[in-house]
Amino acid sequence: MSKEEKKPFSQTMAEWRQFVYNPRSGEFLGRTAKSWGLILLFYLVFYGFLAALFTFTMWVMLQTLSGEIPKYRDRISSPGLMISPKPVTALEFYFNKSDSKSYAEYVSTLKQFLKSYDDSKQSKNIACTAGKLFEQNEERAVKQACQFNRTKLGSCSGVEDDTFGYAKGTPCVLVKMNRIIGLKPEGEPHIQCSPKEEGKVQITYFPDGGMIDLMYFPYYGKKLHADYLQPLVAVQLAINSSSTKEDVTIECKIMGSPNLRNEDDRDKFLGRISFKVQMSE
Amino acid sequence: EEKYTTSISKGLTSARAAEILARDGPNALTPPKSTPEIIKFLKQMVGGFSILLWVGALLCWIAFGIQTAQGVASAFDNLYLGVVLALVVILTGIFAYYQEAKSTNIMASFSKMIPQQALVIRDGEKKEVPAEQLVVGDMVEIKGGDRIPADIRLIFAQGCKVDNSSLTGESEPQSRSCDFTHENPLETKNIAFYSTTCLEGTATGMVINTGDHTIIGRIASLASGVGNEKTPIAIEIEHFVHIVAGVAVSIGVLFFIIAVSMKYKVLDSIIFLIGIIVANVPEGLLATVTVSLSLTAKRMAKKNCLVKNLEAVETLGSTSIICSDKTGTLTQNRMTVAHLWFDDQIYSADTSEEQTTQSFDQSSQSWAALSKIVTLCNRAEFKPGQENVPIMKRVVVGDASETALLKFAEVILGDVMGIRKRNRKLAEIPFNSTNKFQLSIHETEDPNDKRFLLVMKGAPERILERCSTIMINGEEQPLDRERAEAFQTAYMELGGLGERVLGFCHLYLPEDEFPDTYPFDTDSMNFPTSNLCFVGLLSMIDPPRSTVPDAVSKCRSAGIKVIMVTGDHPITAKAIAKSVGIISANSETVEDIAKRLNIPVEQVNKQDARAAVINGMELKDMTTEQLDEILINHSEIVFARTSPQQKLIIVEGCQRQDAVVAVTGDGVNDSPALKKADIGIAMGIAGSDAAKNAADMILLDDNFASIVTGVEEGRLIFDNLKKTIAYTLTKNIAELCPFLIYIIASIPLPIGTITILFIDLGTDIIPSVALAYEKAESDIMNRRPRHKKKDRLVNEQLAVYSYLQIGILQSVGAFLAYFTVYAEQGWLPNTLLGLRVNWEDDYYNDIEDSYGQEWTRYQRTYLQWSGYTAFFVSITIQQVADLIIRKTRRNSIFQQGLLRNKVIWVGIFSQIAIALILCYGLGSVTALNFTPLRVQYWFVAMPYAILIWVYDEIRKLFIRQYPGSWWDKNMYY
């Protein structure tokens, strides 16, 4: 009968057991040991060949790439902005200025981040002419990096105040521009931050006016430009006492350069960044 | 009979009739219960992969709910995906429903019936009432041409003949009288049945059964009591859905567990699960299968096979036994002169459908005499106004035998009506069952011959009794013993062929005894009716259709057993079976062997007989085992004198042998068997509505040969569906692998769920339908029908080859493109490994690539979409290669011809065009996740596409070179 009939459970089980191991034909999962051996051998060869082929084609593909600069850079034509320290979750700072534990994370991140800016690490770097692009056109030579002294960051340098102002209720946040190989900003790029609501917070920039000096550009890539230090702008926020315990949203943008975009509908970090600070006492 | 509180002369009173009508209900068959439309629709919504996709959609919404609660920015992606998945299910559901509804609608047009009127005697008056209002006890009057409105016991009949062919399959008209002749209501002469037609004569009778209680109603309810079996292709598709769903669910669950144990968040794991399900389920496939089937259905409709149920298209292809009705299917369902006997010699006549001349020797004087009798002693007439219609197609008023004779004469002599006019008829005695002859007296057309001609025809033995001479070569010779014996031999021989034999004789009345003005009186018979001159015999049969023998032999070579099941006499059935090849020329039945060896039937070894003719009476006493034994042991079987129930038993018997059974039939009596069969095939012209309703397929030209075309198409579509499924399954691995690697190696996601849907429901659809147009690789009509349980649509080899070989090849090619896109943008493969968590962090906007550049989240996302697009394009390119290799399963592509199937090329171009549009046209629509791709990325996977083709050619070469080898067993799907 073509109509399906419910088989008793025991029979189904027996059929399964028969399928898993059939003592009569020595079949295991429907195949004999020899058959399994053959099929496994086949797939071993097949996949071995495939793996070799894949490795080979990948190798060929990688041979076409240069070690210094990526083939295409069109996906990052304009840099994004980012801050340090970066709070773990969203870009929201919560701390209590009288509780050092609440900002310890931020402080240590900053310290760590600025370590590479220590003067001792910059001995190889040279002092460049401010206000001018530092182009090094020689082929394949190791590129030199311009010095960026921590002292430029003033009270946010961590030199005098090793809590970066968090203990005093004037937290420092470093704003940096993403590295992009070959990017040559035009004009006089500088960072400008503003709180969403006027008057809640006073902002101090280091270096003055949040300037990003052109001498730090262009960037030649990790391999050629190993000592490169990206220029930083520190913003110190002095939150009015009336606004403590409130969220203060601050938006920073890169300004003054026609080829650095800061208003993209989809990319909220392209040439701009906004973060929240909430301080309690 | 006052039992029915009626009166024979006055009928029922209107009030009483209304009362009974209220009690018994209207005199109509209750239509079979149909499933409500909404249920049908909902069934489509939950069938196949739908459940899996619903689960996917639900998981999406759950993920969306949780993510919005957590404030994740990309939460809406999941909402959209959920909506898209739901839409996919609903749209494919609507599509399937629409397809089904379309094929059902074709049927609706068939069942339109003209409301029937009946002439009934009520309150002592004759009234026309709609047949539906007839009740038990009504007296009705019937005349020739009427359809009988209910089961009626005749109380008065005059020359009444009914056509019971739709009920019993008997092609000959049955005469009806008031005599009770048999216990069995089907056999007795005094009952006329609902829905049969009264051919001639008049009758009055009392209604004894109405509506569902009539014989036909009982058969109809027998038919609706037979459950609808699942079609083989439905079982195959279910099997395939189970495989794919099983793979999807097990991989999904496995990786869900892996993800959770790899410390992924449960929510993320759920999102992975969705991806795996979507990647694994070929969303477009079921729609593709439906389209392929309906394309075949259309092609079959052009060849006169109208398919009611789409799935039946394939059923015909897997048919291993055809149980065919005789009358109307194998035969022309019209009496035709087959043989003649005169001058002591048998001549055969042409019985084909389109006969225009007859080629036997017509020079003898005897033939001239015989033809004159045939022409004159005949009451049948052509309906006027048919001069331009071929003779065989003209409509005739008269019974079947007389029609046959009339057409026969018209073909040979031409203008029969003119001959009759010139030989004016003076007197006539019509045929009746006591005389068993028909007689008429004519003037002759020769004006000098004043004699009258008496012509007579009738049952041969009765005619012979009345003859004293016999015409040989135009000469009258005495009818001696020897002549009589020759007559007997001829009569027996023709009778043995299952033919109906008529004898013809004449007599020229002497001029002196019967002058011009002689008053012929048929009541007193004042003319001689004996000592006539015997002229010849004519035998008639309902001849087989000329296309049938060829079709039967084609079925034979295709491994299909053809069994004849008929209500007709065994002798006739066997004769027809022999002439169409159902019983081949050199095979014998048990009885034949017994006769040849001169031993009793019981002593014959049953294994020796290939053929068997089984009578309904024998069948009644058989156990199921005995029936099985007959079905297994004999390859050529004829069942005669079978009842509707027995047809059902025979079909069930065949199905017990694991056969896929096709039943052809036209009558109401066939409908239960049609329903029970795996595929019921009804005749479109001769078929009754009940048969058409019960059938899955209708032969519009009533031609058995059309079935053969149908079988061919059905087998082809089965092969091509295999190819379609193999093609579709392959890329599922290329869609699945990215998710698995993504989870295990934590690389940025290579292909998005939405993109996968664009492959499954976009680029892949037209190519997979195009495979339905592929020509057969070898002569599919020379192989045996597939075994229902062994030859699966999706077998292990197909799944393994598609999934683990070509699918993996495709994945590797697509990954090459993925890594290329990332590497050329600055992300080398080693950087990508383990990057996932940071990569997907919305607030991590300065991730460093391999060259020291830093990327914002959106810049990464855009790159990720480029990756999707490259992956998508690579799959598309490799699917082109996949499409080409799927054209054949065994032959080389070059043997099959690259250009023969133009639709494949349409498929390839559509595939590439859709990819181009998605990539460059819609690349700016963010929600679709496509980006305009650099031209060279289209070619990255090309080497792998070529490799797929080359590898498959090698596979096919080995299969052809080493049939039966390990390679053949494991690699041929």
CSV table of N, CA and C in Angstrom, one decimal, chain A residues 62 65 72 96 192 210 216 220 223 226:
chain,number,residue,atom,x,y,z
A,62,LEU,N,48.2,37.6,-3.1
A,62,LEU,CA,48.9,38.4,-2.2
A,62,LEU,C,50.2,39.0,-2.8
A,65,LEU,N,50.0,42.4,-4.2
A,65,LEU,CA,49.9,43.5,-3.3
A,65,LEU,C,51.3,44.1,-2.9
A,72,TYR,N,44.1,49.9,-2.9
A,72,TYR,CA,43.0,50.9,-3.1
A,72,TYR,C,42.8,51.6,-1.7
A,96,ASN,N,32.9,60.0,39.1
A,96,ASN,CA,32.8,60.8,40.3
A,96,ASN,C,34.2,61.4,40.6
A,192,GLN,N,37.1,71.6,16.6
A,192,GLN,CA,36.3,72.5,17.3
A,192,GLN,C,35.2,71.7,18.0
A,210,GLY,N,43.0,74.2,19.1
A,210,GLY,CA,42.7,72.8,18.6
A,210,GLY,C,43.4,72.6,17.2
A,216,TYR,N,52.4,67.0,10.1
A,216,TYR,CA,52.3,65.6,10.5
A,216,TYR,C,51.7,64.8,9.3
A,220,TYR,N,52.8,57.7,5.7
A,220,TYR,CA,53.2,56.8,4.7
A,220,TYR,C,53.0,55.3,5.0
A,223,LYS,N,54.6,50.4,7.6
A,223,LYS,CA,55.9,49.8,7.3
A,223,LYS,C,57.0,50.8,7.1
A,226,ALA,N,57.2,53.8,10.5
A,226,ALA,CA,57.0,53.1,11.7
A,226,ALA,C,56.9,54.0,13.0
